[in-house]
Tab-separated table of C-alpha atoms in Angstrom:
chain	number	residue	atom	x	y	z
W	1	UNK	CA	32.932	-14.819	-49.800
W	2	UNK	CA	33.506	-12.426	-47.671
W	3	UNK	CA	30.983	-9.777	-49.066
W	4	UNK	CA	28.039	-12.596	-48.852
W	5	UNK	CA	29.252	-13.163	-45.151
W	6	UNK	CA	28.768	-9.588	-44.243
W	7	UNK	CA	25.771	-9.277	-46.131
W	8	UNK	CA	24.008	-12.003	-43.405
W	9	UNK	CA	25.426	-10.010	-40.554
W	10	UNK	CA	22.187	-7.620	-38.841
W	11	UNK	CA	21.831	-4.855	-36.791
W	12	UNK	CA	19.971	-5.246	-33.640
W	13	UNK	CA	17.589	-2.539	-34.867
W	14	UNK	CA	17.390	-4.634	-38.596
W	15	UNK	CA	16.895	-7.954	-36.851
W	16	UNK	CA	13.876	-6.539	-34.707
W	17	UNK	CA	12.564	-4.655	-37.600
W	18	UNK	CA	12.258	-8.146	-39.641
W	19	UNK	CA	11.571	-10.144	-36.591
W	20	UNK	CA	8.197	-7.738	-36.296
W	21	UNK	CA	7.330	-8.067	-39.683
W	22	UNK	CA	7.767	-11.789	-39.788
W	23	UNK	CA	5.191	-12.004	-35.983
W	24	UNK	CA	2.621	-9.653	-37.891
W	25	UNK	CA	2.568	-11.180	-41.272
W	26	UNK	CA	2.736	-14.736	-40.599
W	27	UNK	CA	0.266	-15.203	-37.032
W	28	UNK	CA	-2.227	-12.490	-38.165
W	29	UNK	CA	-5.250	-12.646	-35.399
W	30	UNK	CA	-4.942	-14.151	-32.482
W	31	UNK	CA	-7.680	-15.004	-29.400
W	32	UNK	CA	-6.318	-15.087	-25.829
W	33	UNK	CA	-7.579	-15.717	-22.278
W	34	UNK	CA	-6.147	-14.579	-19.162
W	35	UNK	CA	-5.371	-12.643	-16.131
W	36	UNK	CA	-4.657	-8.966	-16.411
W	37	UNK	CA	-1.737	-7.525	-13.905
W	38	UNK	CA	0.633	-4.838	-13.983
W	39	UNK	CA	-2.300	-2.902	-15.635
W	40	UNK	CA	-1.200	0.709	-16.133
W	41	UNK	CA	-2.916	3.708	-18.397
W	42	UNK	CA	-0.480	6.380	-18.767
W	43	UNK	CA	-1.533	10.678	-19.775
W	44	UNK	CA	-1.135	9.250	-23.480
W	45	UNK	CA	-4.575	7.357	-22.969
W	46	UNK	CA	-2.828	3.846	-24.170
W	47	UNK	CA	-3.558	1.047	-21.719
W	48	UNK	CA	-0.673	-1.434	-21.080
W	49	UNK	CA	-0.421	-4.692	-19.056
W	50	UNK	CA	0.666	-8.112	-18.860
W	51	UNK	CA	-2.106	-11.291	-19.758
W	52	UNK	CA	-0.541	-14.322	-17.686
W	53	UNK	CA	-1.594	-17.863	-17.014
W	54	UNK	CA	-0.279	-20.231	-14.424
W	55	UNK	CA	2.739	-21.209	-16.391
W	56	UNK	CA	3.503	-18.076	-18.182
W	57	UNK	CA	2.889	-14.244	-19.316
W	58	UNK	CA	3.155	-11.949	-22.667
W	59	UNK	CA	3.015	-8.142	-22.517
W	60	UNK	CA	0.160	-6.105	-23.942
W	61	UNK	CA	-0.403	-2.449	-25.433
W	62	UNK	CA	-4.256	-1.472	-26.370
W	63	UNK	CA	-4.325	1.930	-27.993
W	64	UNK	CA	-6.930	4.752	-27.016
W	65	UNK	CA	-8.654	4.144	-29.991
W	66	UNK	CA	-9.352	0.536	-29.234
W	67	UNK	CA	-9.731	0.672	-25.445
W	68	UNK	CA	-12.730	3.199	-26.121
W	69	UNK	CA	-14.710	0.672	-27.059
W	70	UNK	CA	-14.254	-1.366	-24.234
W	71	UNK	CA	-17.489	-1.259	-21.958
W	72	UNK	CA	-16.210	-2.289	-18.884
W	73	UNK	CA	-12.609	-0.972	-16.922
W	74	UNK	CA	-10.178	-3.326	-16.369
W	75	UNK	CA	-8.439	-4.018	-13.254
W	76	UNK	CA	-5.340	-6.685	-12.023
W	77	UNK	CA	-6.851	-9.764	-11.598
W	78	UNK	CA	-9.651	-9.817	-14.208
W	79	UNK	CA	-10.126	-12.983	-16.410
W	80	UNK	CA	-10.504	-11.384	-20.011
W	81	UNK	CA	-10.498	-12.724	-23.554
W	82	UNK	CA	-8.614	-10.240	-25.996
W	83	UNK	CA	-8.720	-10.460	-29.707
W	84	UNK	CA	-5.045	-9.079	-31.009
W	85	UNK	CA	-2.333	-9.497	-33.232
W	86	UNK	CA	1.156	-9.894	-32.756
W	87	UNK	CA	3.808	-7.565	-32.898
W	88	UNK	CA	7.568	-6.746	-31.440
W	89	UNK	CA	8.126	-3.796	-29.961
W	90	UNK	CA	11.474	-2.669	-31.452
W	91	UNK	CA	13.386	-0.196	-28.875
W	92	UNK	CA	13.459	-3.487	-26.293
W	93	UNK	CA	12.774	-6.341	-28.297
W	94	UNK	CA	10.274	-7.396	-26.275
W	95	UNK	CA	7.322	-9.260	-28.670
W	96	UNK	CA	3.602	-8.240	-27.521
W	97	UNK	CA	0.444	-8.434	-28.352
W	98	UNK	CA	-1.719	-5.251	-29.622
W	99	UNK	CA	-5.146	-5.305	-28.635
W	100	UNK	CA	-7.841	-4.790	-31.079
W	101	UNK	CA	-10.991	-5.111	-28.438
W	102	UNK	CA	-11.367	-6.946	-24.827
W	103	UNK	CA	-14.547	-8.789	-23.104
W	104	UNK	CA	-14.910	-10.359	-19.840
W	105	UNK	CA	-14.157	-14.225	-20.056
W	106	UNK	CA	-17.961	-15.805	-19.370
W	107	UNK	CA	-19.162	-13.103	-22.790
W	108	UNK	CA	-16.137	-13.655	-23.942
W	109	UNK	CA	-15.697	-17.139	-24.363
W	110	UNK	CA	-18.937	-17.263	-25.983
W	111	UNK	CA	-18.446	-14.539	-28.777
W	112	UNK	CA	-15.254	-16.389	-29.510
W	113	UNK	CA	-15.921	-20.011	-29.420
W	114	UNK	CA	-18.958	-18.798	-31.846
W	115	UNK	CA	-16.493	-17.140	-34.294
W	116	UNK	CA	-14.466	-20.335	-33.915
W	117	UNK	CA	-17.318	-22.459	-35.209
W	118	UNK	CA	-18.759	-20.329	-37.684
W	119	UNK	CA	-15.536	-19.936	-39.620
W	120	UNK	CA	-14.436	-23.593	-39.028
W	121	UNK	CA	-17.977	-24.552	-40.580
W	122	UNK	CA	-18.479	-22.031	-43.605
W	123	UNK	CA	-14.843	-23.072	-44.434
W	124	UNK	CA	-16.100	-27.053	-44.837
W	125	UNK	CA	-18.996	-25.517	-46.952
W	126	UNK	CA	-21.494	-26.083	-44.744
W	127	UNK	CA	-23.358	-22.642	-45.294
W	128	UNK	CA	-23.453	-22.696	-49.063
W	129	UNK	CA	-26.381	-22.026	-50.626
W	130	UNK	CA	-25.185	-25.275	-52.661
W	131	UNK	CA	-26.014	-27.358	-50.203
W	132	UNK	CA	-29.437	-26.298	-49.058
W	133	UNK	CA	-32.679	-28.198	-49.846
W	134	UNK	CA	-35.370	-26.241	-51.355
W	135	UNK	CA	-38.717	-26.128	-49.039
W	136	UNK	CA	-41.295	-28.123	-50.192
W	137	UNK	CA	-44.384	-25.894	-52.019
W	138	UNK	CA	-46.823	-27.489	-50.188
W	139	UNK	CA	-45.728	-29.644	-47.304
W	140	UNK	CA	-48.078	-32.601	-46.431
W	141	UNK	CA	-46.469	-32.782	-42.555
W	142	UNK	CA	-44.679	-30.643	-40.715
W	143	UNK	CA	-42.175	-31.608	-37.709
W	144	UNK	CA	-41.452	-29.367	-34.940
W	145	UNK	CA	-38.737	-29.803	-32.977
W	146	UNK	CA	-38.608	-27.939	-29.425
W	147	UNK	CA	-39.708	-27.958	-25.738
W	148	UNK	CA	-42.974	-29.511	-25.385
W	149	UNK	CA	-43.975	-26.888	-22.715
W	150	UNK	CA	-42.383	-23.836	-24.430
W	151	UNK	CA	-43.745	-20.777	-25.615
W	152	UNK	CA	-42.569	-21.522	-29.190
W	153	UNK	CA	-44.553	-24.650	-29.762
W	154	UNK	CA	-47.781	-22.715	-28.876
W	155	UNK	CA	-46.886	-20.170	-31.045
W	156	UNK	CA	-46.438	-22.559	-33.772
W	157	UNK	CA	-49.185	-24.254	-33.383
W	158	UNK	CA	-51.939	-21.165	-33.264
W	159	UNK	CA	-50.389	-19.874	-36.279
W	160	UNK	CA	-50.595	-23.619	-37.921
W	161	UNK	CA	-54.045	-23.713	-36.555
W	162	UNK	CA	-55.183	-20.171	-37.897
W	163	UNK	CA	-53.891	-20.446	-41.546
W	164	UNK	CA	-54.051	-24.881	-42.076
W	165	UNK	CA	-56.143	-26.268	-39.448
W	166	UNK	CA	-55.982	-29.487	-41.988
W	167	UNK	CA	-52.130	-29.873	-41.917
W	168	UNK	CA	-50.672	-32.616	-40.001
W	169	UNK	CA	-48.182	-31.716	-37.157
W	170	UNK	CA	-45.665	-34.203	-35.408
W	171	UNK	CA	-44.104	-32.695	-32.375
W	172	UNK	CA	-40.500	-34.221	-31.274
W	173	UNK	CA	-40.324	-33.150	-27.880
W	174	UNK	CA	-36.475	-31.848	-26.803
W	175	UNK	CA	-35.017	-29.882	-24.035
W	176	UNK	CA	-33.767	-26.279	-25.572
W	177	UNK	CA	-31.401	-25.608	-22.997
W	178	UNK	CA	-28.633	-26.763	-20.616
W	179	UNK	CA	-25.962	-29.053	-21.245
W	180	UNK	CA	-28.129	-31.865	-22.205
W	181	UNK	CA	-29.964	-29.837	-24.792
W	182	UNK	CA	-27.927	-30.164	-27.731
W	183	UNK	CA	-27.523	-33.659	-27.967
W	184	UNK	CA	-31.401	-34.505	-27.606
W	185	UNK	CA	-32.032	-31.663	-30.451
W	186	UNK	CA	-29.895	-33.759	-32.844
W	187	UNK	CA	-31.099	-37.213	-31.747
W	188	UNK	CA	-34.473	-35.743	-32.328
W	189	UNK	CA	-33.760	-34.717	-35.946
W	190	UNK	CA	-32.186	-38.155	-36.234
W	191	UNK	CA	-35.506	-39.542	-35.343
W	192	UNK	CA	-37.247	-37.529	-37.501
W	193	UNK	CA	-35.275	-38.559	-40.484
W	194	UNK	CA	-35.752	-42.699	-39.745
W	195	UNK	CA	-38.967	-42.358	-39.352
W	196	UNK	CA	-39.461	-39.968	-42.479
W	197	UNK	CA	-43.117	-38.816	-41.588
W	198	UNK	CA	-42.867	-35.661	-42.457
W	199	UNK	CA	-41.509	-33.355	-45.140
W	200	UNK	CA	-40.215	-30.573	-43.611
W	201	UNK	CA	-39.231	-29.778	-40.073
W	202	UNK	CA	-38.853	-26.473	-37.695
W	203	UNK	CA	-36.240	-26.713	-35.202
W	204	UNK	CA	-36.390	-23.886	-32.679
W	205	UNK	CA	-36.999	-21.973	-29.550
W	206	UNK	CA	-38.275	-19.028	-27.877
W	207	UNK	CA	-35.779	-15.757	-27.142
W	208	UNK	CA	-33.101	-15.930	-24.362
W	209	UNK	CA	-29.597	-14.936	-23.933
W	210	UNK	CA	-26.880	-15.976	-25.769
W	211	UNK	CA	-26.176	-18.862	-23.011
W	212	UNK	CA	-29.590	-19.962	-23.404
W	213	UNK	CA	-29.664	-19.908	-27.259
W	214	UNK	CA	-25.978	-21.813	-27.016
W	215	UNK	CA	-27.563	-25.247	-27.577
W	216	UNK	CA	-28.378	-24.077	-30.916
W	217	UNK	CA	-24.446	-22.965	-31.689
W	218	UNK	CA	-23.562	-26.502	-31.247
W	219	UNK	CA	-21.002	-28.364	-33.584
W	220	UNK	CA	-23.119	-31.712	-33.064
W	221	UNK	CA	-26.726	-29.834	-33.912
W	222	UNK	CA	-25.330	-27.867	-36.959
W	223	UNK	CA	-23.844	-31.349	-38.971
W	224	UNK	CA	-27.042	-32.931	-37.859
W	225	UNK	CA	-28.865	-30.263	-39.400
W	226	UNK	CA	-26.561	-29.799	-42.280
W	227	UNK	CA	-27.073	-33.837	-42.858
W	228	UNK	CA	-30.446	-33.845	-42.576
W	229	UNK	CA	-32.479	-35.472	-45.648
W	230	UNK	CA	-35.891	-33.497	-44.526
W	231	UNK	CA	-35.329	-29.990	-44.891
W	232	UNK	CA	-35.156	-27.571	-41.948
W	233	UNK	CA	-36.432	-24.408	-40.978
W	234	UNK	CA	-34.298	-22.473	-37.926
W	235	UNK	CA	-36.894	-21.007	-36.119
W	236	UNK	CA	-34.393	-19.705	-32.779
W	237	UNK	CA	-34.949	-16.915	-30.384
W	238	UNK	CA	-35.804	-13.709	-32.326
W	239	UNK	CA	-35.596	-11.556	-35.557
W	240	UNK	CA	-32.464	-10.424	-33.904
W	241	UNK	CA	-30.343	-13.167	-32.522
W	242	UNK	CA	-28.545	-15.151	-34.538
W	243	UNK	CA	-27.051	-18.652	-34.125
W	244	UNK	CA	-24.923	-21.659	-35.625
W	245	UNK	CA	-28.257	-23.225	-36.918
W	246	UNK	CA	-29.809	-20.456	-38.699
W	247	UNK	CA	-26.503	-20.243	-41.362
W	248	UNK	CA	-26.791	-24.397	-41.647
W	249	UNK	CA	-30.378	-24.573	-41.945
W	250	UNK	CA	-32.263	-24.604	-45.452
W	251	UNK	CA	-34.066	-21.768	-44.237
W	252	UNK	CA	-33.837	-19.480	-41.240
W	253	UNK	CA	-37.159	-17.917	-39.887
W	254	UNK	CA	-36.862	-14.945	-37.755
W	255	UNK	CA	-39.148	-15.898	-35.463
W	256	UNK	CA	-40.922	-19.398	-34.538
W	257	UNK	CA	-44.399	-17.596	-35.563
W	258	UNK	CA	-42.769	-17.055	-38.678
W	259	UNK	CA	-41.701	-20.422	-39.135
W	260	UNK	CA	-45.451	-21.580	-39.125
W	261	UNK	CA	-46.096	-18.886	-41.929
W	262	UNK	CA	-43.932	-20.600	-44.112
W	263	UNK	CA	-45.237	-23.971	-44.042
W	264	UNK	CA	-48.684	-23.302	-44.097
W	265	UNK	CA	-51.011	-22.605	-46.874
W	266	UNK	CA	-53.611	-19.468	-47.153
W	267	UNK	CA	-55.233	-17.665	-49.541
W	268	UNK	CA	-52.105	-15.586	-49.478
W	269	UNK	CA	-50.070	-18.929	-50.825
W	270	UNK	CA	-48.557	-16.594	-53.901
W	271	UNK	CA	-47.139	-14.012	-51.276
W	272	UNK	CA	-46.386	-16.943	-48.963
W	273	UNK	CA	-43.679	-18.366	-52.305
W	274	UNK	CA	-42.571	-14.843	-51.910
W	275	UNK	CA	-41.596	-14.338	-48.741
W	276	UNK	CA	-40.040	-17.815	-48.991
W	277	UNK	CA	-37.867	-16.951	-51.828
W	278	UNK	CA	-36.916	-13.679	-50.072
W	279	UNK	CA	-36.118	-15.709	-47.534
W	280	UNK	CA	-33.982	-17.716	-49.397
W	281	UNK	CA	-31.984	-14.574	-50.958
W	282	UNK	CA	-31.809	-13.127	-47.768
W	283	UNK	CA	-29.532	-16.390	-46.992
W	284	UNK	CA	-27.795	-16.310	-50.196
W	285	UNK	CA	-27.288	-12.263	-48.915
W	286	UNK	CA	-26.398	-12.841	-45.826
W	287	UNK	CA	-23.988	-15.894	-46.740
W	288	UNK	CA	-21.930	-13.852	-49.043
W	289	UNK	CA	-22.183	-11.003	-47.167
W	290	UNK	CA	-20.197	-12.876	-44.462
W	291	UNK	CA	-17.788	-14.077	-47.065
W	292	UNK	CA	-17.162	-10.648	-48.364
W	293	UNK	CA	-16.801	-9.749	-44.798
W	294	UNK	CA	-14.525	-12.248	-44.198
W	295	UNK	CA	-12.430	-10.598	-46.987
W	296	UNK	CA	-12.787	-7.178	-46.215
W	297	UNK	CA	-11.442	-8.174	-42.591
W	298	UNK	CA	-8.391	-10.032	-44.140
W	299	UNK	CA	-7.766	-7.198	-46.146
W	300	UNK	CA	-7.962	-4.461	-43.440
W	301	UNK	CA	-5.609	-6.333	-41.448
W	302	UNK	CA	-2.841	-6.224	-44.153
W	303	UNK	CA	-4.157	-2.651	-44.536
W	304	UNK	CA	-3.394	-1.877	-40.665
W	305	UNK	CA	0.101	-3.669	-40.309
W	306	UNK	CA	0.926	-1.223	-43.594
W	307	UNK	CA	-0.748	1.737	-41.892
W	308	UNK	CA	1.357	4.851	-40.313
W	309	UNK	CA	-0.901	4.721	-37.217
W	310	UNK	CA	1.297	1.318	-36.246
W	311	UNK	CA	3.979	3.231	-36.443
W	312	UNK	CA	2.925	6.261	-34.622
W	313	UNK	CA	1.598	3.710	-32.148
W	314	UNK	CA	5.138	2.623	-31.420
W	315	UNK	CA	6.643	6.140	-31.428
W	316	UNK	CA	4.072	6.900	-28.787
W	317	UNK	CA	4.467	3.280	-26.564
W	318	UNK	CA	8.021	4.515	-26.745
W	319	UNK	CA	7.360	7.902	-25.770
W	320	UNK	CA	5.440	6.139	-22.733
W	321	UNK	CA	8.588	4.466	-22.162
W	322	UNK	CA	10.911	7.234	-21.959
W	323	UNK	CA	7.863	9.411	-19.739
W	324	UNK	CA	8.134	6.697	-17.146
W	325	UNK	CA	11.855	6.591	-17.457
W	326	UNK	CA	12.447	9.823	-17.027
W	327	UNK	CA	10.370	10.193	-13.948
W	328	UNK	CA	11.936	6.790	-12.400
W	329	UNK	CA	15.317	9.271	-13.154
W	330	UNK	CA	13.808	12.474	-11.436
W	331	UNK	CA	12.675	10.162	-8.537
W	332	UNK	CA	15.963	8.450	-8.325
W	333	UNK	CA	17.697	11.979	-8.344
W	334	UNK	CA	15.486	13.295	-6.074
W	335	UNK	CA	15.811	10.832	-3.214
W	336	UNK	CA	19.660	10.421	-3.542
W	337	UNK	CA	19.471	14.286	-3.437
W	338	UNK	CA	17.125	13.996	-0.362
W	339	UNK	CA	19.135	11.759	1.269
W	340	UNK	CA	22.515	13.720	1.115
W	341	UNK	CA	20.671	16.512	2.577
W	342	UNK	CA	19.769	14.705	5.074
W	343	UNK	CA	23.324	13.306	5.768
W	344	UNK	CA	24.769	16.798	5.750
W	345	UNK	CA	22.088	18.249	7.741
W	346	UNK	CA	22.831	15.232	10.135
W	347	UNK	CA	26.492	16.192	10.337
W	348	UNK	CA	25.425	20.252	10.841
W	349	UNK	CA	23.671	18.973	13.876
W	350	UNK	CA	27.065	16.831	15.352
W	351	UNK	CA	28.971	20.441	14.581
W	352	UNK	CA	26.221	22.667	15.932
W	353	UNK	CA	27.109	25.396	18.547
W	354	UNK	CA	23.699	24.909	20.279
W	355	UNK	CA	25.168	21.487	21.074
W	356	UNK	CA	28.462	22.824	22.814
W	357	UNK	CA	26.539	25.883	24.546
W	358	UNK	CA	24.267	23.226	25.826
W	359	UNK	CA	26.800	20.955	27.660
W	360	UNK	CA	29.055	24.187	28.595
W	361	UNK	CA	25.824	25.345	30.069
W	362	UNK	CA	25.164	22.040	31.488
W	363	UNK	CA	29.239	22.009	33.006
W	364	UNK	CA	28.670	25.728	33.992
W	365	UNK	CA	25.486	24.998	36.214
W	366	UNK	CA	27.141	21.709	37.535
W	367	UNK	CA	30.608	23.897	38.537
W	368	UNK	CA	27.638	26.803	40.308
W	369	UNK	CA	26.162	24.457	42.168
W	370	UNK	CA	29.650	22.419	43.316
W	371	UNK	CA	30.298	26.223	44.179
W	372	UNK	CA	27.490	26.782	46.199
W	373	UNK	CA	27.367	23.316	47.979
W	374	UNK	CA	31.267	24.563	48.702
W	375	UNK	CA	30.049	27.864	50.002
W	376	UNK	CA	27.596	25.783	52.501
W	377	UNK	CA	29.816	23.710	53.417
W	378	UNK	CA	32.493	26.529	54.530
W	379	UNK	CA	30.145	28.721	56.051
W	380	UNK	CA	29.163	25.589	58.137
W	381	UNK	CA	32.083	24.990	59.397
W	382	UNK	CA	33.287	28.528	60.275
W	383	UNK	CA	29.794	28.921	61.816
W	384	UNK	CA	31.033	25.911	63.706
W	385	UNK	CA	34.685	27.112	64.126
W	386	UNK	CA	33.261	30.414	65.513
W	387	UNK	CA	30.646	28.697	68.445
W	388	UNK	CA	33.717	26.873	69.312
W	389	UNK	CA	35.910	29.981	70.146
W	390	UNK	CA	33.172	31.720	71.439
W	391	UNK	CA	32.492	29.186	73.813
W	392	UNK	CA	36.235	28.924	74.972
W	393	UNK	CA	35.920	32.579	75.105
W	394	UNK	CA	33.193	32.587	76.812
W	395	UNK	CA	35.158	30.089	79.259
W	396	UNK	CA	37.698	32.659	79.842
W	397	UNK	CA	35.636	35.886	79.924
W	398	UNK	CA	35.330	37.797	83.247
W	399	UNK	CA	31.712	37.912	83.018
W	400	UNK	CA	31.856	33.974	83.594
W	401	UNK	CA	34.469	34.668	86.384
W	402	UNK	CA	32.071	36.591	87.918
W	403	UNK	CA	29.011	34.144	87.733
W	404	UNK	CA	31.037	32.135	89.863
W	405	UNK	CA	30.540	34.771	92.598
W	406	UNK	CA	33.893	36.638	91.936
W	407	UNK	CA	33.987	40.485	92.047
W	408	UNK	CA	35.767	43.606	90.639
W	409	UNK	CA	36.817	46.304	92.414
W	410	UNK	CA	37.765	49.384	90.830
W	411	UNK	CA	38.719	53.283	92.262
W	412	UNK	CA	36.644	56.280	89.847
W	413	UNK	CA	39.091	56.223	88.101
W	414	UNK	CA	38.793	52.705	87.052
W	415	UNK	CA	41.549	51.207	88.043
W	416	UNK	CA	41.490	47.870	89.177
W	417	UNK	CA	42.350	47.252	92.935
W	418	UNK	CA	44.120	44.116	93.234
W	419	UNK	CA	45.808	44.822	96.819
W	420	UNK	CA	44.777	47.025	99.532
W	421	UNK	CA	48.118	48.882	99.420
W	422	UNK	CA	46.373	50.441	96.265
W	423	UNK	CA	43.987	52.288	98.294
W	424	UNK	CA	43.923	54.874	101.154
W	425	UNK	CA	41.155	56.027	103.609
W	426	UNK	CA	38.362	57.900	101.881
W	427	UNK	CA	38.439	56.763	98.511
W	428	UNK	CA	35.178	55.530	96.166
W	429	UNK	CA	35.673	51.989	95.668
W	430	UNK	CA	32.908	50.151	92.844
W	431	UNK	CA	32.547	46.697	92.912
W	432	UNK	CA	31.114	44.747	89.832
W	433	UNK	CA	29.350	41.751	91.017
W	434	UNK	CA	28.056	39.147	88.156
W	435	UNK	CA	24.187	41.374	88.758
W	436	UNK	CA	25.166	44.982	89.730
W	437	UNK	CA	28.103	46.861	91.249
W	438	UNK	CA	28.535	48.221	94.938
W	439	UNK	CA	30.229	51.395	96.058
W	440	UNK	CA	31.627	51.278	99.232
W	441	UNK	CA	33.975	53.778	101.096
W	442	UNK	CA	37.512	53.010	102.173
W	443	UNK	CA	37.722	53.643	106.648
């Protein structure tokens, strides 16, 4: 028991390795619309991105040599239809989708809802050569079914005219395109068949794009065709395009000229059988043809989920991985490393000298000019201090004394008299007046 019990237990990498088998063998091709974002294309040439809708989102990988053929570059944002198959990529277990080739939506669309059909209809048995009506030898009426004002109807009938003037035509006028078109083209085979005038009928229309040949990939016109009792020649667009109605049809004319051809009788009637029966191998080709292709694309798909280039597509998504990794590491390590740089650099700045020489310079030139405001200011006030004494010595000075209109009186010798017992007869007195001195004698 407990050997079976282990034997159920996996390994992450064994559970994703038969979770990716089990996506790619059992959902094979897949179609998908949506919005491309996150778009990225890495060195490596692979394309990656995310399709989303409004409600959800799936992760994509298109390899370089699959994206090649894409004819247009895709950008976030672009409505695209994407034909792909489904895988897991194993290193996250994330499931994805691997793009096998890309087209805008409108093109898109088209191309796909044609596949669509075609397969859903050649599936039913609705293009086997079975089922097709032989053409009559010699038809006694022939119906044509397109615009009454198109190209194709004159082209019809000048070849008609040219080759059987004496063949009777019945035209049931239709529109040939728009949205209306494809339900008057099968009423107007309906018509054709209650009334049964005729015995075989051309149903067709001039060239145009694939939107204006998409009346003509209808599902309602090909059973209408396909249950017609009359049979019908496609006779749509030309030698080259290729629609719904030409693989149901009993016949498929390249061209609606060509259509005319083989209805109508000439001299060439023998080579007219011919072409006819080429014709009708050319169907039986081309049906089986699509069948084997059908095949061959079934078995190229188990070919490519067996294929080493799957696997050396994941090596290299995962290689991707670990580039972008890597340089989310190296920019990580790089900022955090920027950033303590920074921090120390910031702290070099709060411990810089220049910062302290700066404010001792700043204290230095504040304390020299308290100095010389100082040096003012005491200088001012012994300027002051020294008019005051000099005035009060002034005051006192015997020069003021004698302004006053005192005198000095002195011998030669220079003493000063101050009494007249300090003199005798004869002597040189000088008095000193406040302007000028007097000698006088002593009698």
């Amino acid at each position: 028991m407990p050997s079976q019990t282990n034997q159920n237990i996996f390994t992450v990498s064994r559970l994703n390795a038969e979770v990716r088998l089990l996506l790619e063998n059992e959902m094979g091709i897949v179609w998908l619309i949506g919005e491309i974002s996150n778009f990225s294309a890495p060195v490596s040439g692979h394309w990656y991105f995310t399709l989303k809708d409004s409600r959800a989102q799936v992760k994509c990988a298109m390899f370089r040599g699959n994206n090649r053929r894409v004819t247009f570059k895709p950008t976030n944002g672009n409505q695209v239809i994407v034909k792909a198959r489904l895988s897991l990529y194993e290193p996250r277990g994330d499931y994805q989708l691997i793009i096998e080739s890309m087209q805008p939506e409108g093109d898109g669309r088209l191309q796909q809802e044609f596949e669509e059909l075609k397969m859903k209809l050649a599936a039913e048995g609705l293009f086997a050569q079975t089922n097709k009506q032989t053409l009559p030898e010699h038809p006694k009426c022939v119906g044509v079914i397109t615009s009454k004002t198109g190209a194709a109807l004159h082209d019809i009938l000048d070849v008609l005219k040219r080759r059987d003037p004496s063949l009777p035509v019945v035209i049931y006028p239709t529109t040939v395109q728009g949205d209306a078109a494809a339900i008057e083209i099968a009423q107007a085979i309906g018509r054709a068949n209650s009334r049964n005038e005729c015995d075989v009928l051309i149903v067709g229309r001039g060239g145009g794009s694939l939107e204006d040949l998409w009346c003509f990939n209808n599902e309602i016109v090909a059973r209408t065709i396909a249950a017609s009792q009359i049979p019908i020649i496609s006779a749509v667009g030309h030698e080259i395009d290729v629609t719904i109605a030409d693989f149901v049809a009993d016949m498929r004319a390249p061209t609606p000229s060509a259509a005319a051809e083989l209805v109508s009788r000439d001299n060439s009637h023998k080579e007219q059988a011919f072409v006819a029966r080429q014709q009708k191998l050319m169907s039986a080709m081309r049906y089986y043809l699509s069948q084997q292709s059908k095949l061959s694309t079934s078995l190229t798909h188990r070919l490519e989920r067996q294929h080493p280039s799957h696997q050396l597509q994941r090596q290299s998504q995962q290689l991707d991985e670990l580039q972008l990794r890597l340089q989310r590491s190296m920019d990580h390590f790089i900022a955090s490393r920027l950033q303590k740089v920074e921090r120390q650099q910031y702290k070099l700045q709060l411990h810089s000298p220049v910062k302290r020489l700066n404010q001792q310079k700043s204290s230095l030139q504040y304390l020299e000019q308290k100095l010389l405001d100082a040096m003012d200011r005491k200088l001012l006030n012994t300027r002051h201090q020294l008019a005051l004494a000099a005035e009060k010595l002034d005051t006192v000075s015997p020069l003021a004394t004698l302004k006053r209109g005192y005198s000095i009186t002195q011998n030669e010798s220079g003493k000063v008299i101050t009494k007249a017992s300090d003199t005798k007869t004869g002597d040189t007195l000088v008095t000193r007046l406040s302007e000028g001195e007097i000698r006088s004698t002593v009698v």
